[in-house]
XYZ file of C-alpha atoms in Angstrom:
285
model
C 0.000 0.000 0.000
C 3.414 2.078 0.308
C 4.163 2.097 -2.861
C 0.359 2.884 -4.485
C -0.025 6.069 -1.827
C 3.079 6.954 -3.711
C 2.095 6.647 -7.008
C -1.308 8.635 -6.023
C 0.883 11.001 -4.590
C 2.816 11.811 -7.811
C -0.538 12.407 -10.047
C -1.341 15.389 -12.008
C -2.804 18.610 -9.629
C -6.817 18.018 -9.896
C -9.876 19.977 -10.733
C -12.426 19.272 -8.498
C -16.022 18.557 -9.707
C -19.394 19.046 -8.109
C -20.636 16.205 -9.538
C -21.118 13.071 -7.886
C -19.799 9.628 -9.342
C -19.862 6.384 -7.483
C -16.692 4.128 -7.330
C -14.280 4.940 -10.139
C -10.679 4.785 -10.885
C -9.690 7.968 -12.867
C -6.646 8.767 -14.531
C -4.827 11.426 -16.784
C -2.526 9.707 -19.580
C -0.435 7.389 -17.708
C -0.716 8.815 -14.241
C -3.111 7.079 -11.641
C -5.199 9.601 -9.975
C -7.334 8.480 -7.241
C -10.117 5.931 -5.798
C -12.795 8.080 -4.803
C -16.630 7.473 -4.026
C -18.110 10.823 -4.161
C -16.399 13.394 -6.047
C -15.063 13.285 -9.829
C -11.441 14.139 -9.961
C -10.246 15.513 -13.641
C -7.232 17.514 -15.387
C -8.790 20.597 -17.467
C -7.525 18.843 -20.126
C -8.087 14.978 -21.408
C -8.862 12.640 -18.856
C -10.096 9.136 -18.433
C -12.936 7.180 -16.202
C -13.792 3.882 -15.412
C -16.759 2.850 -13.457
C -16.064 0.189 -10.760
C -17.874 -1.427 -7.851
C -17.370 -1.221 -4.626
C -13.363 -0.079 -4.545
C -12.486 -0.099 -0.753
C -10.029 -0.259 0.108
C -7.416 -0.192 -2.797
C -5.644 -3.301 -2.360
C -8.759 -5.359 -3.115
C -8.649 -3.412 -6.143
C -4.859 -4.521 -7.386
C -2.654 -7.031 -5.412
C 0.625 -4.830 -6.166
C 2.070 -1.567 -7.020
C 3.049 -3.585 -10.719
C -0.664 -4.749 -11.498
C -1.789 -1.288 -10.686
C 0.645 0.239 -13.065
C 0.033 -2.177 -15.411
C -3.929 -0.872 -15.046
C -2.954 2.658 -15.859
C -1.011 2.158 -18.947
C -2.724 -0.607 -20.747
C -4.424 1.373 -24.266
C -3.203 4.714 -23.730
C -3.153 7.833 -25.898
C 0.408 8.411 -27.443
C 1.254 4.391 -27.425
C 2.443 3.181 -30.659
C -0.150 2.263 -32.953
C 0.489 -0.754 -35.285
C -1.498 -1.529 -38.530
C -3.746 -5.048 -37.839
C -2.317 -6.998 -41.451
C -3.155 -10.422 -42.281
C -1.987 -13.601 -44.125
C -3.517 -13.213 -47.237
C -1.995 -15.986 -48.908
C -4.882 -18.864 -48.663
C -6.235 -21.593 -50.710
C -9.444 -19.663 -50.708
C -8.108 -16.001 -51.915
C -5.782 -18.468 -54.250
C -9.092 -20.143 -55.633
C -10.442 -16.467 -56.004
C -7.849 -14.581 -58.320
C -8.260 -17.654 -60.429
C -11.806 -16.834 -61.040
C -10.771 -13.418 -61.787
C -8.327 -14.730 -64.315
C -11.181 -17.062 -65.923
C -12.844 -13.905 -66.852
C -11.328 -12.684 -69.634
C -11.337 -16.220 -71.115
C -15.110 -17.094 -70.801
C -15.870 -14.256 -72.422
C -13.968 -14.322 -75.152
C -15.414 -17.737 -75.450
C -18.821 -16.433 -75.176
C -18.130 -14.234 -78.377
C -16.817 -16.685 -80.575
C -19.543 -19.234 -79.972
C -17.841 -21.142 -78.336
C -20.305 -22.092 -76.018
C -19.731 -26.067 -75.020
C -16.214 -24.688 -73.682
C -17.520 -22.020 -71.948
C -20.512 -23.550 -69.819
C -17.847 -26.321 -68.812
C -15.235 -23.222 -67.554
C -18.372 -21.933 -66.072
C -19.075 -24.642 -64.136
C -15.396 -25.068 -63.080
C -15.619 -21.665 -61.272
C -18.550 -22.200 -60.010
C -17.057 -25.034 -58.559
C -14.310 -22.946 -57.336
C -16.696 -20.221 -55.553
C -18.180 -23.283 -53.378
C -15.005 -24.440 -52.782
C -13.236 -21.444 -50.971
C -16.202 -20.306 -49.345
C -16.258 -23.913 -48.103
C -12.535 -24.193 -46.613
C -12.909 -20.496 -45.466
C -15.881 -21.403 -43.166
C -14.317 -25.189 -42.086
C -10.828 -24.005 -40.991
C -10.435 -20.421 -39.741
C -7.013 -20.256 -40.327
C -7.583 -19.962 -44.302
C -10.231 -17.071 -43.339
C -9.247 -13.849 -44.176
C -11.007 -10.227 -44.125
C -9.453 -9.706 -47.760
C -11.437 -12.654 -49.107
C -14.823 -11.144 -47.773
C -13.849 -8.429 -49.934
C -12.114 -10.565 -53.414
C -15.132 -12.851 -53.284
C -18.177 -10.761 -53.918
C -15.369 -8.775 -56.300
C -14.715 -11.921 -58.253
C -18.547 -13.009 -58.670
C -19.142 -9.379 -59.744
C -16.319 -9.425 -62.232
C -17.625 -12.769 -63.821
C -21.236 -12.360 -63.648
C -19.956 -8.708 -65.351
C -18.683 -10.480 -67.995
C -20.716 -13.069 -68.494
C -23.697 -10.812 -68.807
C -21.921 -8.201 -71.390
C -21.080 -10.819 -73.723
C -23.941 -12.754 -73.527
C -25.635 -9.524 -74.478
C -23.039 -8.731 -77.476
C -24.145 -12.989 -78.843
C -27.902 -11.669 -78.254
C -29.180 -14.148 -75.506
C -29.313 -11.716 -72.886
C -31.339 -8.244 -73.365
C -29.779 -5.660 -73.328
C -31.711 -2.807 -70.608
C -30.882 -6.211 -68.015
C -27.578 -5.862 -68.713
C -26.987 -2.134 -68.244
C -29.692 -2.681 -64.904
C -27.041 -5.401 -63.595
C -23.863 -3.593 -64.817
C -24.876 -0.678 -63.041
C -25.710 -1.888 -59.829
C -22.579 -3.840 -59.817
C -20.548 -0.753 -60.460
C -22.478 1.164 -57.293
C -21.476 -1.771 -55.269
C -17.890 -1.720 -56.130
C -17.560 2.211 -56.062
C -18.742 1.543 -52.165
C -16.379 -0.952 -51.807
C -13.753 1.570 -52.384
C -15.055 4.153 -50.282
C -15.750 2.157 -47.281
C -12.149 0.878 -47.550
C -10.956 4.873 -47.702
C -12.994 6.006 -44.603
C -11.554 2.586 -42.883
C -8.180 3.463 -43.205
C -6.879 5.276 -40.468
C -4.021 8.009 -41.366
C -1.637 7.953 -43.108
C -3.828 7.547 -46.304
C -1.396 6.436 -49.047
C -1.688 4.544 -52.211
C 0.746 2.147 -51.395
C -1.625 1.319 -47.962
C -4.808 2.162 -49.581
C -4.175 -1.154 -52.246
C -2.181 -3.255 -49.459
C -4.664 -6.438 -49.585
C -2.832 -7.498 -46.130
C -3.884 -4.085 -44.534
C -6.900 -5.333 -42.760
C -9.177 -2.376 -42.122
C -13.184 -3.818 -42.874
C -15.096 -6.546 -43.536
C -18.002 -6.970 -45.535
C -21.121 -8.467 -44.839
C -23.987 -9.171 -48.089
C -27.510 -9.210 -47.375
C -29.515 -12.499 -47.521
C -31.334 -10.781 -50.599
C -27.988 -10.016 -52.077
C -27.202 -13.962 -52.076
C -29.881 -14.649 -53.196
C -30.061 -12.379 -56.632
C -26.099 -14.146 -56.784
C -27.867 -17.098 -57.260
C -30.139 -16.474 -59.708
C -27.643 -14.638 -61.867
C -26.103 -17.674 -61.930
C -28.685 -19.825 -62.964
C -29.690 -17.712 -65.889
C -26.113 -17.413 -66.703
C -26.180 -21.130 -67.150
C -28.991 -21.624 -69.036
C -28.169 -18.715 -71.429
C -25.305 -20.985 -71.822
C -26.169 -24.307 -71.805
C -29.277 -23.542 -74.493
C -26.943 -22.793 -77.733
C -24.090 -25.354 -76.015
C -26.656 -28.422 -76.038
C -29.432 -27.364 -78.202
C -31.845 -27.028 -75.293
C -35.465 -24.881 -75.585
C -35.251 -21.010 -74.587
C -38.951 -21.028 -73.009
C -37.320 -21.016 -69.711
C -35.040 -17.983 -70.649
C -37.583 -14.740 -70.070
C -38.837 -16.080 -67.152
C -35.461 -15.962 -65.506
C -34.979 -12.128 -66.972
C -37.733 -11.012 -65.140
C -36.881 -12.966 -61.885
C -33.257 -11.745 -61.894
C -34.339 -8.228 -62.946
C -36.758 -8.213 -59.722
C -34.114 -9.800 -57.563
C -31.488 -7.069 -58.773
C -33.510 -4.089 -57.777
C -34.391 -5.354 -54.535
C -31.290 -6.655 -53.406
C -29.749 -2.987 -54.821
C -32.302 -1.216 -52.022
C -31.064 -3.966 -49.410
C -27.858 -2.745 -49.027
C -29.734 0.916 -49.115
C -31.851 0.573 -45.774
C -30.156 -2.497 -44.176
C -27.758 -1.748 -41.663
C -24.419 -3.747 -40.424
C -23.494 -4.215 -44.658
C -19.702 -3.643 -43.168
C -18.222 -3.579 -39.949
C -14.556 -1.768 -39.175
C -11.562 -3.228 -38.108
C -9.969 -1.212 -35.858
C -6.058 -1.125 -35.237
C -4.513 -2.438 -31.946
C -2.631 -0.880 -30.093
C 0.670 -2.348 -28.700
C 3.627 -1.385 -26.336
């Protein structure tokens, strides 16, 4: 008890307040101030309070002058702050960039009719999105915020694709297209600016495209994963009809189902709140 009356007697001179507080432990930056159970002690300046029960006497409190200062200088202001980074390097976020890279490929496909090739590359990245969504959910480890950002990136990206130039062959309307395309692009364009406000200062290029720089995390609706879906599905039959000869009948019903799906999952992310949550950066020694 020695040594924490003389650690109380080294704090900061005091303000007194006429407001009354119960318990607390107060102190200013990394000096302990005082246990006190009716008065609020504070600096003029920045100061810090933490609401505790019944603190009498003080060494109930902390069992030793090194647990107490331990107390006052855990998450101060002025600490060094270190940037929370991640392995990025996963099977999932592997599996990912390779549906990127499929991209350019099935739709070049697409416009030279080749269409038996391209609904079996299809189907290989769909394949792909089920797998790292699977291993990222089954062993944390290969879980990474960058992937909840690549992933909904990559579908949009094929899906993008897909959808332009199955428009350019004619087995996709146009006024869907430009409807998909567009909501697409709003999504991305948030992407970008949640990942802006998320990063804490210094902004720089080089930290603003740093996958490992872990700053949010994104979250789709349950409408949103659903309208995934059905682009899909009409992605595959707009494929598989020419590939294997199949009837279209099916085809206008799934334009006006993904249309509807499209707009409403556009206004989900709109009113629906917790879309994207913010990492924030720990603090260390």
């Amino acid at each position: 008890m020695c040594g924490m009356n003389n650690l109380l007697r080294l704090s900061s001179i005091l303000k007194i307040c006429s407001s009354n507080i119960t318990s607390s432990v107060l102190r200013y930056r990394s000096t302990p101030v005082m246990v006190c159970q009716l008065q609020c002690f504070r600096h003029i300046g920045h100061y810090r309070k933490i609401g505790m029960k019944n603190v009498a006497p003080l060494c109930q409190v902390f069992e030793n002058v090194k647990s107490f200062k331990l107390y006052s200088t855990q998450n101060l202001p002025g600490k060094k702050i270190k940037d929370q980074t991640e392995n990025i390097l996963t099977v999932p976020n592997f599996l990912t960039v390779g549906r990127m890279i499929m991209c350019p490929i099935l739709g070049y496909l697409v416009i030279q009719n080749d269409y038996p090739t391209a609904f079996g590359l299809f189907v290989i990245a769909g394949i792909t999105d089920l797998l790292d969504g699977w291993i990222a959910r089954t062993f944390p480890s290969q879980a990474s915020l960058a992937g909840s950002f690549l992933d909904p990136l990559a579908d949009k990206l094929l899906l993008g694709t897909l959808f332009v130039s199955l428009t350019y062959s004619g087995l996709i309307p146009l006024p869907l297209t430009i409807l998909i395309v567009a909501r697409d692009s709003l999504l991305v364009a948030s992407g970008f600016y949640v990942r802006y406000i998320s990063l804490e200062p210094p902004r720089t290029l080089g930290r603003y495209f740093d996958p490992s720089l872990a700053t949010a995390q994104l979250a789709p609706t349950n409408i949103s994963k659903f309208n995934t879906a059905v682009q899909l599905l009409l992605v595959a039959c707009s494929l598989a009809v020419p590939a294997f000869s199949l009837p279209e009948a099916i085809l206008p019903v799934l334009w006006y189902v993904t249309g509807t799906t499209t707009v409403l999952s556009g206004l989900s992310y709109v009113f629906a709140k917790n879309t994207y949550r913010i990492i924030t950066r720990s603090r260390v020694k």
